[in-house]
JSON list of C-alpha atoms in Angstrom, two decimals:
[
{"chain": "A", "resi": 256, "resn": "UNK", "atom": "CA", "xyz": [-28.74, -102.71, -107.66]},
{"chain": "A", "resi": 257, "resn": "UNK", "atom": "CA", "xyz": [-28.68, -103.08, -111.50]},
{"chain": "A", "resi": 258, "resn": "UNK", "atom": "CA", "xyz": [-30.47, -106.23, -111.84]},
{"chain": "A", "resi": 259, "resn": "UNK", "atom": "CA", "xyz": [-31.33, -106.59, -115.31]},
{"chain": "A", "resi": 260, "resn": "UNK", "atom": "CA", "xyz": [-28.63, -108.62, -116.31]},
{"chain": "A", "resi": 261, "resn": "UNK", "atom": "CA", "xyz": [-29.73, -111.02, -113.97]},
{"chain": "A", "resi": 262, "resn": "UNK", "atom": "CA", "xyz": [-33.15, -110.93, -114.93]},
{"chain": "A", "resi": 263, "resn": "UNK", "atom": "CA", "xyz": [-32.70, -111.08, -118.71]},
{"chain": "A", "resi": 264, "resn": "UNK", "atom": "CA", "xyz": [-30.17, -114.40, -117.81]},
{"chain": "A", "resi": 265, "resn": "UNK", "atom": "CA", "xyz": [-32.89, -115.99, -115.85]},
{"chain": "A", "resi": 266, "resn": "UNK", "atom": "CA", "xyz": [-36.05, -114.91, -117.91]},
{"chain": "A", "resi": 267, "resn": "UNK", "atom": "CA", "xyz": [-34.49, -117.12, -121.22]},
{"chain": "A", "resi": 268, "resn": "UNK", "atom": "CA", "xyz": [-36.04, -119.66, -119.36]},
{"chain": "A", "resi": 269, "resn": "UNK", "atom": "CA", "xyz": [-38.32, -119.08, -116.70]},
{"chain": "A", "resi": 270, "resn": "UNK", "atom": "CA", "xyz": [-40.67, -115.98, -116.32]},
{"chain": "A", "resi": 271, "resn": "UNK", "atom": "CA", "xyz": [-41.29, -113.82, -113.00]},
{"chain": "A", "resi": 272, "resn": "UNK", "atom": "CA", "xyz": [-43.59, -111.41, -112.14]},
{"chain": "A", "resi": 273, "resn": "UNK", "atom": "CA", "xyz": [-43.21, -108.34, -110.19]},
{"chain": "A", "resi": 274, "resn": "UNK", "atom": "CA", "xyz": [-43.71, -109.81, -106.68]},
{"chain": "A", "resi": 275, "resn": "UNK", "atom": "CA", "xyz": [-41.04, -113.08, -107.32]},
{"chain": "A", "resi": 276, "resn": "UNK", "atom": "CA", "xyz": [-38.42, -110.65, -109.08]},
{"chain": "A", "resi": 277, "resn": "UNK", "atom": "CA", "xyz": [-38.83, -108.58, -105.69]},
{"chain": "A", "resi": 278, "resn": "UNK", "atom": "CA", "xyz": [-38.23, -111.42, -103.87]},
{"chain": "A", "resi": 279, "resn": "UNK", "atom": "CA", "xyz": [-35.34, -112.98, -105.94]},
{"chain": "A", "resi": 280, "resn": "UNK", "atom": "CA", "xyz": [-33.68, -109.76, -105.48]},
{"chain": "A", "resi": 281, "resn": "UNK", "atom": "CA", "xyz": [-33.82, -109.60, -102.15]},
{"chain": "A", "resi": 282, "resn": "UNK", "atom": "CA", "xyz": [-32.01, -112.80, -101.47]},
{"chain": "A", "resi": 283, "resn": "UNK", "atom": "CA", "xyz": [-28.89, -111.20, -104.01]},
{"chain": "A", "resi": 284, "resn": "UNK", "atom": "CA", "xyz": [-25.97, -109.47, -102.34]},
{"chain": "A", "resi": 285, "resn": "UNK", "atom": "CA", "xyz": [-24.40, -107.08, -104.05]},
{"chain": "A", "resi": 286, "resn": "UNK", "atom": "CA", "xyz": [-20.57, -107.44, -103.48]},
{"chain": "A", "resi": 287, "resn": "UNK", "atom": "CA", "xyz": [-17.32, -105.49, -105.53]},
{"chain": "A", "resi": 288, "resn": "UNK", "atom": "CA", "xyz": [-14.45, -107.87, -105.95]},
{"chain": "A", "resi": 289, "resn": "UNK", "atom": "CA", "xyz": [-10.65, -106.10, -106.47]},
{"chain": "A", "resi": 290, "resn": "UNK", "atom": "CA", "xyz": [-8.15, -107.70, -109.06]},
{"chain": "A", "resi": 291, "resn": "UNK", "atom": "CA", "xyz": [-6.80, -110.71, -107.54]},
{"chain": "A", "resi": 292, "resn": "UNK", "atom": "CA", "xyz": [-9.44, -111.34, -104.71]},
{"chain": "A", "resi": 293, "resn": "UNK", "atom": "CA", "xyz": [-10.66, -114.77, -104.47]},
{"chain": "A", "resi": 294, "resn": "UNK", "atom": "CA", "xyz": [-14.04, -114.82, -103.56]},
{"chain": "A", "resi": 295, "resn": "UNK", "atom": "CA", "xyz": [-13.70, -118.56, -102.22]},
{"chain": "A", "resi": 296, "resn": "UNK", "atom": "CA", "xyz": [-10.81, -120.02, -101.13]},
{"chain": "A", "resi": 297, "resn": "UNK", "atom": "CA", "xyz": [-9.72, -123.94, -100.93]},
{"chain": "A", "resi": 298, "resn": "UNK", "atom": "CA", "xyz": [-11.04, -125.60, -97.59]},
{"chain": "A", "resi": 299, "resn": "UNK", "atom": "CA", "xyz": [-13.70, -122.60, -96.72]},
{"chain": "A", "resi": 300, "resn": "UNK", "atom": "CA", "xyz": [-17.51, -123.74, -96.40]},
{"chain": "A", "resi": 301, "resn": "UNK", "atom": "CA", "xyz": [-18.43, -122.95, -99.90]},
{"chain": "A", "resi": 302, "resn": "UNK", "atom": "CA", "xyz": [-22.22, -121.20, -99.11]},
{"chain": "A", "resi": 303, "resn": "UNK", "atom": "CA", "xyz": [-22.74, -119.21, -102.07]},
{"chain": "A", "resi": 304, "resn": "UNK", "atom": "CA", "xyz": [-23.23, -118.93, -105.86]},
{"chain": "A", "resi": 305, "resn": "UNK", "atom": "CA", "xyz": [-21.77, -116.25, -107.65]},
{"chain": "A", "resi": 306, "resn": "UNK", "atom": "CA", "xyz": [-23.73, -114.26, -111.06]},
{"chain": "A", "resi": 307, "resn": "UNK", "atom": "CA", "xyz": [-21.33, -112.03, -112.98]},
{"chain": "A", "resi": 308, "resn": "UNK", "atom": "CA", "xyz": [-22.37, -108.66, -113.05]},
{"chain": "A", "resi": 309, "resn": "UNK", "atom": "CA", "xyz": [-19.16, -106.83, -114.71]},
{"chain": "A", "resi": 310, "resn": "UNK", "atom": "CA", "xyz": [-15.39, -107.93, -114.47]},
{"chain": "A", "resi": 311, "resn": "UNK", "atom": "CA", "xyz": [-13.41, -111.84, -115.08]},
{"chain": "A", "resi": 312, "resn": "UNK", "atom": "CA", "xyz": [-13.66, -114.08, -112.58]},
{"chain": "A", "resi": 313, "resn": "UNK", "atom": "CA", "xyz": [-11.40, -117.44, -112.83]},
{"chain": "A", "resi": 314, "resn": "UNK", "atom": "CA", "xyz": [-11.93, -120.78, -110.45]},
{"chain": "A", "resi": 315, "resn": "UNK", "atom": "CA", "xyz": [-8.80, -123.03, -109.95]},
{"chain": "A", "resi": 316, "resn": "UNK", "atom": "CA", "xyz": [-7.53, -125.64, -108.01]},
{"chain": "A", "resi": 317, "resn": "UNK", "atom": "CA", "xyz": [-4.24, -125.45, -106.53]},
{"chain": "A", "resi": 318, "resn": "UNK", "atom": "CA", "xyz": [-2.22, -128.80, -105.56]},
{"chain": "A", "resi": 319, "resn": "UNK", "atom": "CA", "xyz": [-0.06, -129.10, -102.49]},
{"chain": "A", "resi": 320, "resn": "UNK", "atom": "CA", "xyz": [3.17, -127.92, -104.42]},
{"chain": "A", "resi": 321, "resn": "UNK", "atom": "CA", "xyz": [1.06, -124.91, -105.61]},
{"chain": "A", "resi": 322, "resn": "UNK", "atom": "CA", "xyz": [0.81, -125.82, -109.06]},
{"chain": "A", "resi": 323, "resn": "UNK", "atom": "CA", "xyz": [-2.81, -124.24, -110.32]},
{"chain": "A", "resi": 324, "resn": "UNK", "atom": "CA", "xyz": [-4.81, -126.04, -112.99]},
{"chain": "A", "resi": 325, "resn": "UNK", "atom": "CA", "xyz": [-8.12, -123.78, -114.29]},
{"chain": "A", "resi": 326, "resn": "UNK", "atom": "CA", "xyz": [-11.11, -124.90, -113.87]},
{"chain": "A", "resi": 327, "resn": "UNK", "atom": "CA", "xyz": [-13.44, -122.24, -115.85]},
{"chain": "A", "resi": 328, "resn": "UNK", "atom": "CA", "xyz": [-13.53, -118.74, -116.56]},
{"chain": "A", "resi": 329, "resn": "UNK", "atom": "CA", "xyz": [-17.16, -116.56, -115.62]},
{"chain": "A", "resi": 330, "resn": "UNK", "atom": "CA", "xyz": [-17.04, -113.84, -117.65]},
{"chain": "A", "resi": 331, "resn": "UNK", "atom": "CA", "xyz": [-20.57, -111.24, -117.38]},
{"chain": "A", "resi": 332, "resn": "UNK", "atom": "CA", "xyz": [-24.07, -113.09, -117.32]},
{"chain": "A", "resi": 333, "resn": "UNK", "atom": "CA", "xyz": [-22.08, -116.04, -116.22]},
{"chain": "A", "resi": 334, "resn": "UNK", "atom": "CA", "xyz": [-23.16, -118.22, -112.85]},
{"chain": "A", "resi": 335, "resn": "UNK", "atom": "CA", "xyz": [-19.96, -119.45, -111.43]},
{"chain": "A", "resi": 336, "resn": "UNK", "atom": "CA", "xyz": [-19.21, -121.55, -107.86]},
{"chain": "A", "resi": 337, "resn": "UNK", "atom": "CA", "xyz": [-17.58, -124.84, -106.48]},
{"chain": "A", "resi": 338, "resn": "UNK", "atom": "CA", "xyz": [-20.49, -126.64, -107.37]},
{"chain": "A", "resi": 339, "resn": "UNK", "atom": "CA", "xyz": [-20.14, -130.15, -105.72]},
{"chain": "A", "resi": 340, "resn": "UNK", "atom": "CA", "xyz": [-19.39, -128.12, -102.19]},
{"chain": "A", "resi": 341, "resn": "UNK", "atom": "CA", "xyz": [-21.98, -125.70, -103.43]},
{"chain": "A", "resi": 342, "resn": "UNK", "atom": "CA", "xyz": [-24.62, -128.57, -102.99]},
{"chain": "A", "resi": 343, "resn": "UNK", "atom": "CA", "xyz": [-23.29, -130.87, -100.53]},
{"chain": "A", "resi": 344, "resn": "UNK", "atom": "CA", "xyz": [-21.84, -128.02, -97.63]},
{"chain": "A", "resi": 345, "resn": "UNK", "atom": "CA", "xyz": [-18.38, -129.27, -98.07]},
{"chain": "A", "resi": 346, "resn": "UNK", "atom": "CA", "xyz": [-15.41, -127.05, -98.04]},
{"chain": "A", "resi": 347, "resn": "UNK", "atom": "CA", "xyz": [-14.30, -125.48, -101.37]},
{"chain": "A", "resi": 348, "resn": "UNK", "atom": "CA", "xyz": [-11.97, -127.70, -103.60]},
{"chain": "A", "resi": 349, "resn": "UNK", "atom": "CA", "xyz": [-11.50, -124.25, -105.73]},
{"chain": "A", "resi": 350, "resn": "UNK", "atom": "CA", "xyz": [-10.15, -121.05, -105.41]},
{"chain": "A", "resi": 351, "resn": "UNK", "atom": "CA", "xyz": [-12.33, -118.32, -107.38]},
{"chain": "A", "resi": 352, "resn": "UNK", "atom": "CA", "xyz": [-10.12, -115.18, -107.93]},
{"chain": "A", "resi": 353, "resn": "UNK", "atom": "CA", "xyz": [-11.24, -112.14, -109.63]},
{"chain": "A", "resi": 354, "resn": "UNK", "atom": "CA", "xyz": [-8.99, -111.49, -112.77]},
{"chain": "A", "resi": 355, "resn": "UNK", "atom": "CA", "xyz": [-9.89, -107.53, -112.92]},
{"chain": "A", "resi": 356, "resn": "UNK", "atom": "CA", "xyz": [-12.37, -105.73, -110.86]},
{"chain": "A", "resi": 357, "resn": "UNK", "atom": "CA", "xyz": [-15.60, -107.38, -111.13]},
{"chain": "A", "resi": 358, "resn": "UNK", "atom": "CA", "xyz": [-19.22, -107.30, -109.03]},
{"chain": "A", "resi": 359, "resn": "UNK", "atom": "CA", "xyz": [-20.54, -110.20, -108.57]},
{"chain": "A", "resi": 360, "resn": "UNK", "atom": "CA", "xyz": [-24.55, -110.65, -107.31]},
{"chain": "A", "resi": 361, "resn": "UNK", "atom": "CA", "xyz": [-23.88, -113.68, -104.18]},
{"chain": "A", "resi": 362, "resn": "UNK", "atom": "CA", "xyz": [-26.84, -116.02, -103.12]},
{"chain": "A", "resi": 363, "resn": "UNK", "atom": "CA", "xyz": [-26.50, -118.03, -100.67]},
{"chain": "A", "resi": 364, "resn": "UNK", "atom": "CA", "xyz": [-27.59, -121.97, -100.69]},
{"chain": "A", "resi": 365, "resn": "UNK", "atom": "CA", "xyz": [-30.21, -121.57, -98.21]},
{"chain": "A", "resi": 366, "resn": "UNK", "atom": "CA", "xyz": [-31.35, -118.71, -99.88]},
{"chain": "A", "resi": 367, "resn": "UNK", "atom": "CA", "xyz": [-31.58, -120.88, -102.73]},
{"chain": "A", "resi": 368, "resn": "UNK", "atom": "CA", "xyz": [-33.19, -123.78, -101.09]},
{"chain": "A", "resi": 369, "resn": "UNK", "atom": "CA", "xyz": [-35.91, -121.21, -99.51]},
{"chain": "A", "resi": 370, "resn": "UNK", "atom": "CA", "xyz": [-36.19, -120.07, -103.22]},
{"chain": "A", "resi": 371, "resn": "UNK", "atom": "CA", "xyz": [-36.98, -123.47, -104.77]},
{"chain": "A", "resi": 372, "resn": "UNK", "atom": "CA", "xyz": [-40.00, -123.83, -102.11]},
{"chain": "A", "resi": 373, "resn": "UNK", "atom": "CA", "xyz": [-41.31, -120.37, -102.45]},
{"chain": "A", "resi": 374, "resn": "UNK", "atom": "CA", "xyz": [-40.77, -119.68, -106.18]},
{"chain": "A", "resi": 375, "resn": "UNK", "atom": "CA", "xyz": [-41.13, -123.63, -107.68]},
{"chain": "A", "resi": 376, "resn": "UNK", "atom": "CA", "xyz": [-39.94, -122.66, -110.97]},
{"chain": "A", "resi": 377, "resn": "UNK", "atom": "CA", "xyz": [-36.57, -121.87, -109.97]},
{"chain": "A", "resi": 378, "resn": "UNK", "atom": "CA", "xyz": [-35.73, -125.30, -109.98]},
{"chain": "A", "resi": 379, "resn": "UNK", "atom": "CA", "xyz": [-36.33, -125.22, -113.27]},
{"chain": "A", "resi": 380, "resn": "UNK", "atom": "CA", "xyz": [-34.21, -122.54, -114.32]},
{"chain": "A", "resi": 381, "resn": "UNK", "atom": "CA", "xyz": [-31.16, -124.04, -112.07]},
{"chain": "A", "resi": 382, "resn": "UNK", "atom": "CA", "xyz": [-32.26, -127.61, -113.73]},
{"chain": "A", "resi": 383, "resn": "UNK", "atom": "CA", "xyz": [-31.45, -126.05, -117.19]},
{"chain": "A", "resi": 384, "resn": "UNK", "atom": "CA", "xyz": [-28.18, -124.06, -115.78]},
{"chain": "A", "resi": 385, "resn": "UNK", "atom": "CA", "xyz": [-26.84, -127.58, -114.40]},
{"chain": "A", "resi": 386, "resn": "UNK", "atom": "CA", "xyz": [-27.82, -129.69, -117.26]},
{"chain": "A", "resi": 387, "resn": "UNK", "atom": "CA", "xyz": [-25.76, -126.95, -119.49]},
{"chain": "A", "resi": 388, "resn": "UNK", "atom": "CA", "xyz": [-23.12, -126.34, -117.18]},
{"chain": "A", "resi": 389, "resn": "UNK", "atom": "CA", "xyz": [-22.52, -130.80, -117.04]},
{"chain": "A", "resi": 390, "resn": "UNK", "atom": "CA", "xyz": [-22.28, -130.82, -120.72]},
{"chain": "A", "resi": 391, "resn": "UNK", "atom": "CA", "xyz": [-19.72, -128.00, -121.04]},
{"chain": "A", "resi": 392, "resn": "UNK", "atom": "CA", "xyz": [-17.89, -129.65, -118.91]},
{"chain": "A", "resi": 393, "resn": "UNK", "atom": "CA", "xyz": [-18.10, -133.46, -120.60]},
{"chain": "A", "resi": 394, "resn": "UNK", "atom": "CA", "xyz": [-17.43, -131.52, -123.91]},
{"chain": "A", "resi": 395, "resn": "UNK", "atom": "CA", "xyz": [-14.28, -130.55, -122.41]},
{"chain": "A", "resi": 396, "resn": "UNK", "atom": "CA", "xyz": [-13.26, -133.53, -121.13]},
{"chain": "A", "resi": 397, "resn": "UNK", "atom": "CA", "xyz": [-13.81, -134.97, -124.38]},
{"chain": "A", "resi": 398, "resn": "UNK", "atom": "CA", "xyz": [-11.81, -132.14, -125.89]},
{"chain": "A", "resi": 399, "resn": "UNK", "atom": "CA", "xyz": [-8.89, -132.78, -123.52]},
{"chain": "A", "resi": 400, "resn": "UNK", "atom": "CA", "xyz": [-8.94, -136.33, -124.65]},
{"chain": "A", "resi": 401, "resn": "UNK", "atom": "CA", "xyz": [-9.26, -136.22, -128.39]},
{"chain": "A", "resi": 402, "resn": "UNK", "atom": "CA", "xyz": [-7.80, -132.65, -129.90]},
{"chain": "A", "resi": 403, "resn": "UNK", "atom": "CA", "xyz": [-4.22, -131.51, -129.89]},
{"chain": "A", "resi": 404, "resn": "UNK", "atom": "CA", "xyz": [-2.96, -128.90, -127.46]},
{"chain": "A", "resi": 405, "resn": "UNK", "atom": "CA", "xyz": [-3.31, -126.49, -130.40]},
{"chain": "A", "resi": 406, "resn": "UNK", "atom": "CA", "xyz": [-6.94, -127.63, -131.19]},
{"chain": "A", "resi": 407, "resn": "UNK", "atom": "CA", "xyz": [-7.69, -127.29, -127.89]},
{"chain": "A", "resi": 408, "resn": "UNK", "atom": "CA", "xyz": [-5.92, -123.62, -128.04]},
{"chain": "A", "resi": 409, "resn": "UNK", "atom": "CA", "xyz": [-8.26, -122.69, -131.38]},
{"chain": "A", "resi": 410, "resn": "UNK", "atom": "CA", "xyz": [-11.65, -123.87, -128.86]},
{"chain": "A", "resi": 411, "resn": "UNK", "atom": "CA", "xyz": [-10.88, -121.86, -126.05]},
{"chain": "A", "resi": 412, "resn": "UNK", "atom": "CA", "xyz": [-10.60, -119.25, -128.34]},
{"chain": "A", "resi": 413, "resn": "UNK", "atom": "CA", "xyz": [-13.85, -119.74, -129.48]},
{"chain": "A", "resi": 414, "resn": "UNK", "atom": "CA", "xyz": [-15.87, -119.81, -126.14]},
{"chain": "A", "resi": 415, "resn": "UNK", "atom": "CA", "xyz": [-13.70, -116.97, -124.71]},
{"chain": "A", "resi": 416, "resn": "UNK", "atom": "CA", "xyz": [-13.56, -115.02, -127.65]},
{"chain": "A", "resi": 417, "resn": "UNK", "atom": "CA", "xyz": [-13.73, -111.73, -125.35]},
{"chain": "A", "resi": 418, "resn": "UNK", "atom": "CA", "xyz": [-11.80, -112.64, -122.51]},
{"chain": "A", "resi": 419, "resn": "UNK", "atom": "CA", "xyz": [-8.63, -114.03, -124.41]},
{"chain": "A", "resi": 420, "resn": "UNK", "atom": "CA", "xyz": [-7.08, -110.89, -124.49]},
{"chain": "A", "resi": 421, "resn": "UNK", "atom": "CA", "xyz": [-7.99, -109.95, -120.63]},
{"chain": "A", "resi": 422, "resn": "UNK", "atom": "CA", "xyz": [-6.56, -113.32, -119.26]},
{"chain": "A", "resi": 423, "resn": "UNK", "atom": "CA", "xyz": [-2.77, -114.52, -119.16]},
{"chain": "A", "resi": 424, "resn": "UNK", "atom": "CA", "xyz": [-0.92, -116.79, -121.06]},
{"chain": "A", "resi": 425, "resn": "UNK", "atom": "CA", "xyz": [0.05, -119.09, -117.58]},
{"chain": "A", "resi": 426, "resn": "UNK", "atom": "CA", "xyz": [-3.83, -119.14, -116.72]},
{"chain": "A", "resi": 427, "resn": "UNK", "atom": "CA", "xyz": [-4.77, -120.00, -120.83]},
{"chain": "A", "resi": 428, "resn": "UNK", "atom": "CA", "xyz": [-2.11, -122.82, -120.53]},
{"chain": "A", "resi": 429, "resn": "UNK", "atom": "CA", "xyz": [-3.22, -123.99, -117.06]},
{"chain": "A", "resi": 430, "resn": "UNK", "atom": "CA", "xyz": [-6.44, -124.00, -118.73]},
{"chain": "A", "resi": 431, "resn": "UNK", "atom": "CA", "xyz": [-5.64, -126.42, -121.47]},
{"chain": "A", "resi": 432, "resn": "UNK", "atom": "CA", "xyz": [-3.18, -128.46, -119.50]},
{"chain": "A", "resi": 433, "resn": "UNK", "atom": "CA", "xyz": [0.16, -127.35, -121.08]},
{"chain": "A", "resi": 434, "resn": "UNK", "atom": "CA", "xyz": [3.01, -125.28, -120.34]},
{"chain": "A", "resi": 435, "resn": "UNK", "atom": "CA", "xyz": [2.79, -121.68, -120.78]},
{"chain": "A", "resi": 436, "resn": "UNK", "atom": "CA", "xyz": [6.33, -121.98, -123.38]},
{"chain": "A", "resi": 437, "resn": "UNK", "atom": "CA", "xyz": [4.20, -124.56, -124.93]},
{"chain": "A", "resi": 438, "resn": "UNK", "atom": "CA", "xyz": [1.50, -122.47, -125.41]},
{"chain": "A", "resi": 439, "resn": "UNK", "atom": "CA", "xyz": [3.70, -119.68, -126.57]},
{"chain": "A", "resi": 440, "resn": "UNK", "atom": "CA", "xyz": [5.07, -121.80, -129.45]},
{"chain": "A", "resi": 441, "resn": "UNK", "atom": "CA", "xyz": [1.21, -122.83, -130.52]},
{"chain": "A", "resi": 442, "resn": "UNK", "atom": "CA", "xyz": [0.65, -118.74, -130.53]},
{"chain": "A", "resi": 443, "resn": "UNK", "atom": "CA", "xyz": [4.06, -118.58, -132.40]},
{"chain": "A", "resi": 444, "resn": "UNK", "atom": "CA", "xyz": [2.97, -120.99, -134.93]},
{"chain": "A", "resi": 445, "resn": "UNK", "atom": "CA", "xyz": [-0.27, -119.94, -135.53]},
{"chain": "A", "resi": 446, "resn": "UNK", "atom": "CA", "xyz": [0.83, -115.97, -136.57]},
{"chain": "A", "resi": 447, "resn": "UNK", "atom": "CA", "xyz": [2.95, -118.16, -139.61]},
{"chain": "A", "resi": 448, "resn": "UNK", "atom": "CA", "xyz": [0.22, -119.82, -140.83]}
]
């Protein structure tokens, strides 16, 4: 298992030595997700967090009608999961769907839990992870609530930089909230200026 994309993600904040990176490895799974696999589907236990070893990964929610809204996209070196089920054993509220053949590295919550006692400064690293993760996600809100569509178009372009290109115009515009014609007149507009 190539684990040294895992390693250098969790050693910028916590450092292991040769016995806990043994163990931490143990409790991975290796698993090779095709192009339009979801890796957790709506209303199944959601019993695992996902690290991004190669590949796109996108999570979603889908309403009753089937419209999708995007959640986040987990591009390499990126943690990704239905958190609040994650934590509290519920079933998934998100669909996670690989965008293009990806490997992902799965542990599962128990795992995790058995981690925390056995390895204490785990919680630290998944302290930091959650503290970042909660303020990318108030940033966006506040994003969605204070720039224009097309503002929000020029920040997604900025944290996605790579995986603009890799990832369609409906999932960009479910993304920001607008229509993918809307969206198509921002891109439209913006090869005038």
């Amino acid at each position: 298992m190539n684990d040294s994309l895992i390693l250098k993600n969790i050693t910028k904040h916590i450092s292991l030595n040769n016995e806990e990176v043994t163990y931490f490895n143990s409790l991975l799974k290796e698993r090779t997700v095709q192009k339009k696999e979801l890796v957790l589907k709506q209303q199944r236990l959601c019993k695992e967090i996902y690290f991004v070893q190669s590949g796109l990964l996108r999570a979603f929610y889908m309403d009753v009608s089937g419209k999708e809204s995007t959640i986040m996209f987990a591009m390499p070196d990126w943690w990704i999961t239905d958190m609040y089920c994650f934590i509290n054993h519920h079933p998934a509220m998100l669909n996670i769907e690989a965008l293009e053949d990806s490997v992902v590295l799965q542990l599962k919550k128990d795992d995790l839990d058995n981690l925390y006692l056995k390895i204490p400064k785990f919680e630290r690293f998944f302290r930091i992870m959650m503290q970042n993760a909660y303020t990318r996600e108030q940033l966006r809100i506040i994003e969605n609530l204070s720039l224009t569509a097309e503002e929000r178009y020029y920040a997604f372009l900025q944290k996605y930089p790579l995986a603009a290109e890799r990832i369609t115009q409906k999932q960009i515009a479910s993304y920001l909230g607008i229509t993918p014609e809307f969206l198509s007149t921002i891109k439209t507009n913006k090869h005038k200026k």
